PDB file of C-alpha atoms in Angstrom:
ATOM      1  CA  MET E   1       0.000   0.000   0.000  1.00 56.00           C
ATOM      2  CA  HIS E   2       1.269   3.465  -0.871  1.00 63.00           C
ATOM      3  CA  GLN E   3       1.703   6.132   1.750  1.00 66.00           C
ATOM      4  CA  LEU E   4      -0.387   9.278   1.396  1.00 75.00           C
ATOM      5  CA  PRO E   5       1.824  12.277   0.651  1.00 80.00           C
ATOM      6  CA  ASN E   6       2.818  14.777   3.321  1.00 83.00           C
ATOM      7  CA  HIS E   7       3.451  17.295   0.565  1.00 93.00           C
ATOM      8  CA  ILE E   8       1.932  18.022  -2.812  1.00 94.00           C
ATOM      9  CA  ILE E   9       3.978  19.907  -5.390  1.00 94.00           C
ATOM     10  CA  VAL E  10       2.136  21.484  -8.315  1.00 96.00           C
ATOM     11  CA  ILE E  11       4.071  22.616 -11.382  1.00 94.00           C
ATOM     12  CA  GLY E  12       2.306  24.416 -14.207  1.00 92.00           C
ATOM     13  CA  GLY E  13       3.486  25.520 -17.593  1.00 91.00           C
ATOM     14  CA  SER E  14       2.722  26.072 -21.229  1.00 87.00           C
ATOM     15  CA  ALA E  15       3.594  23.604 -23.954  1.00 77.00           C
ATOM     16  CA  GLY E  16       6.982  25.342 -24.210  1.00 84.00           C
ATOM     17  CA  SER E  17       7.890  24.385 -20.636  1.00 88.00           C
ATOM     18  CA  LEU E  18       8.470  20.717 -21.478  1.00 85.00           C
ATOM     19  CA  VAL E  19      12.292  20.938 -21.524  1.00 87.00           C
ATOM     20  CA  VAL E  20      12.397  22.459 -18.032  1.00 90.00           C
ATOM     21  CA  ILE E  21       9.774  20.070 -16.631  1.00 89.00           C
ATOM     22  CA  LYS E  22      11.622  17.052 -18.041  1.00 88.00           C
ATOM     23  CA  ALA E  23      14.839  18.295 -16.393  1.00 88.00           C
ATOM     24  CA  ILE E  24      13.017  18.647 -13.052  1.00 89.00           C
ATOM     25  CA  VAL E  25      11.536  15.137 -13.323  1.00 88.00           C
ATOM     26  CA  ASN E  26      14.926  13.641 -14.237  1.00 86.00           C
ATOM     27  CA  ALA E  27      16.602  15.391 -11.282  1.00 89.00           C
ATOM     28  CA  LEU E  28      14.197  13.976  -8.682  1.00 89.00           C
ATOM     29  CA  PRO E  29      15.607  11.422  -6.250  1.00 89.00           C
ATOM     30  CA  ALA E  30      14.459   7.814  -6.579  1.00 83.00           C
ATOM     31  CA  GLN E  31      12.153   8.236  -3.581  1.00 84.00           C
ATOM     32  CA  PHE E  32      10.586  11.436  -2.326  1.00 86.00           C
ATOM     33  CA  ASN E  33       7.927  12.224   0.256  1.00 88.00           C
ATOM     34  CA  ALA E  34       5.555  14.119  -2.009  1.00 91.00           C
ATOM     35  CA  ALA E  35       3.125  13.740  -4.866  1.00 93.00           C
ATOM     36  CA  ILE E  36       3.823  15.921  -7.886  1.00 93.00           C
ATOM     37  CA  ILE E  37       1.051  17.261 -10.082  1.00 94.00           C
ATOM     38  CA  LEU E  38       1.972  18.604 -13.519  1.00 92.00           C
ATOM     39  CA  VAL E  39      -0.455  20.970 -15.198  1.00 90.00           C
ATOM     40  CA  ILE E  40       0.743  21.553 -18.732  1.00 86.00           C
ATOM     41  CA  HIS E  41      -1.222  23.000 -21.621  1.00 82.00           C
ATOM     42  CA  ARG E  42      -2.110  20.269 -24.109  1.00 77.00           C
ATOM     43  CA  PRO E  43      -4.631  20.744 -26.924  1.00 69.00           C
ATOM     44  CA  LYS E  44      -7.784  18.665 -26.421  1.00 72.00           C
ATOM     45  CA  ASN E  45      -8.070  17.486 -30.014  1.00 70.00           C
ATOM     46  CA  ILE E  46      -4.476  16.262 -30.542  1.00 68.00           C
ATOM     47  CA  PRO E  47      -3.135  13.069 -28.905  1.00 66.00           C
ATOM     48  CA  SER E  48      -0.463  13.924 -26.349  1.00 71.00           C
ATOM     49  CA  ALA E  49       2.864  12.122 -25.984  1.00 70.00           C
ATOM     50  CA  LEU E  50       3.649  13.944 -22.736  1.00 74.00           C
ATOM     51  CA  HIS E  51       3.337  10.786 -20.646  1.00 67.00           C
ATOM     52  CA  ASP E  52       5.779   8.943 -22.924  1.00 72.00           C
ATOM     53  CA  VAL E  53       8.273  11.817 -22.966  1.00 72.00           C
ATOM     54  CA  LEU E  54       8.329  12.172 -19.166  1.00 75.00           C
ATOM     55  CA  SER E  55       8.513   8.406 -18.601  1.00 74.00           C
ATOM     56  CA  GLN E  56      11.646   7.935 -20.755  1.00 68.00           C
ATOM     57  CA  LYS E  57      14.920   7.085 -19.070  1.00 67.00           C
ATOM     58  CA  PRO E  58      16.652   8.423 -17.043  1.00 62.00           C
ATOM     59  CA  SER E  59      13.337   9.075 -15.251  1.00 65.00           C
ATOM     60  CA  GLN E  60      12.569   6.355 -12.727  1.00 73.00           C
ATOM     61  CA  HIS E  61       9.185   7.637 -11.620  1.00 77.00           C
ATOM     62  CA  GLN E  62       5.648   6.609 -12.378  1.00 81.00           C
ATOM     63  CA  VAL E  63       4.030   9.283 -14.550  1.00 86.00           C
ATOM     64  CA  ARG E  64       0.313   9.018 -15.291  1.00 86.00           C
ATOM     65  CA  GLU E  65      -3.071  10.667 -15.436  1.00 87.00           C
ATOM     66  CA  PRO E  66      -4.998   9.828 -12.253  1.00 89.00           C
ATOM     67  CA  GLU E  67      -8.450   8.286 -12.233  1.00 89.00           C
ATOM     68  CA  ASP E  68     -11.323  10.395 -10.896  1.00 87.00           C
ATOM     69  CA  LYS E  69     -11.227  10.504  -7.049  1.00 88.00           C
ATOM     70  CA  GLU E  70      -7.951   8.529  -6.922  1.00 90.00           C
ATOM     71  CA  CYS E  71      -5.815   9.094  -3.820  1.00 91.00           C
ATOM     72  CA  LEU E  72      -2.429  10.641  -4.465  1.00 91.00           C
ATOM     73  CA  CYS E  73       0.669   8.718  -3.363  1.00 89.00           C
ATOM     74  CA  ASN E  74       4.231   9.643  -2.457  1.00 88.00           C
ATOM     75  CA  GLY E  75       6.731   9.373  -5.264  1.00 88.00           C
ATOM     76  CA  ASN E  76       4.202   9.544  -8.091  1.00 90.00           C
ATOM     77  CA  ILE E  77       3.959  12.192 -10.779  1.00 91.00           C
ATOM     78  CA  TYR E  78       0.445  12.961 -11.961  1.00 93.00           C
ATOM     79  CA  LEU E  79      -0.507  14.711 -15.192  1.00 89.00           C
ATOM     80  CA  ALA E  80      -3.586  16.895 -15.136  1.00 87.00           C
ATOM     81  CA  PRO E  81      -5.979  15.153 -17.547  1.00 82.00           C
ATOM     82  CA  GLN E  82      -5.821  16.463 -21.093  1.00 77.00           C
ATOM     83  CA  LYS E  83      -9.555  16.331 -21.779  1.00 67.00           C
ATOM     84  CA  TYR E  84     -10.969  17.020 -18.299  1.00 65.00           C
ATOM     85  CA  ARG E  85     -14.206  18.993 -18.184  1.00 63.00           C
TER      86      ARG E  85
END
């Protein structure tokens, strides 16, 4: 069972912020006591490869869009859903 985070870090940016966000994700330690939420502009009508880009090595973290009402967990990186209404 995952431990609920003591801290939540939210990082937001435009589509042009991807290089900086990828550098931040790659610099994270293997384990950290926080959940990270990334809010990045992504057009609704174009499939996004953001998950794939952020999950590439050297990143060792789970990157995903959470399910509705899902509890956040330490050490995970969550993408704000692309098509959320």
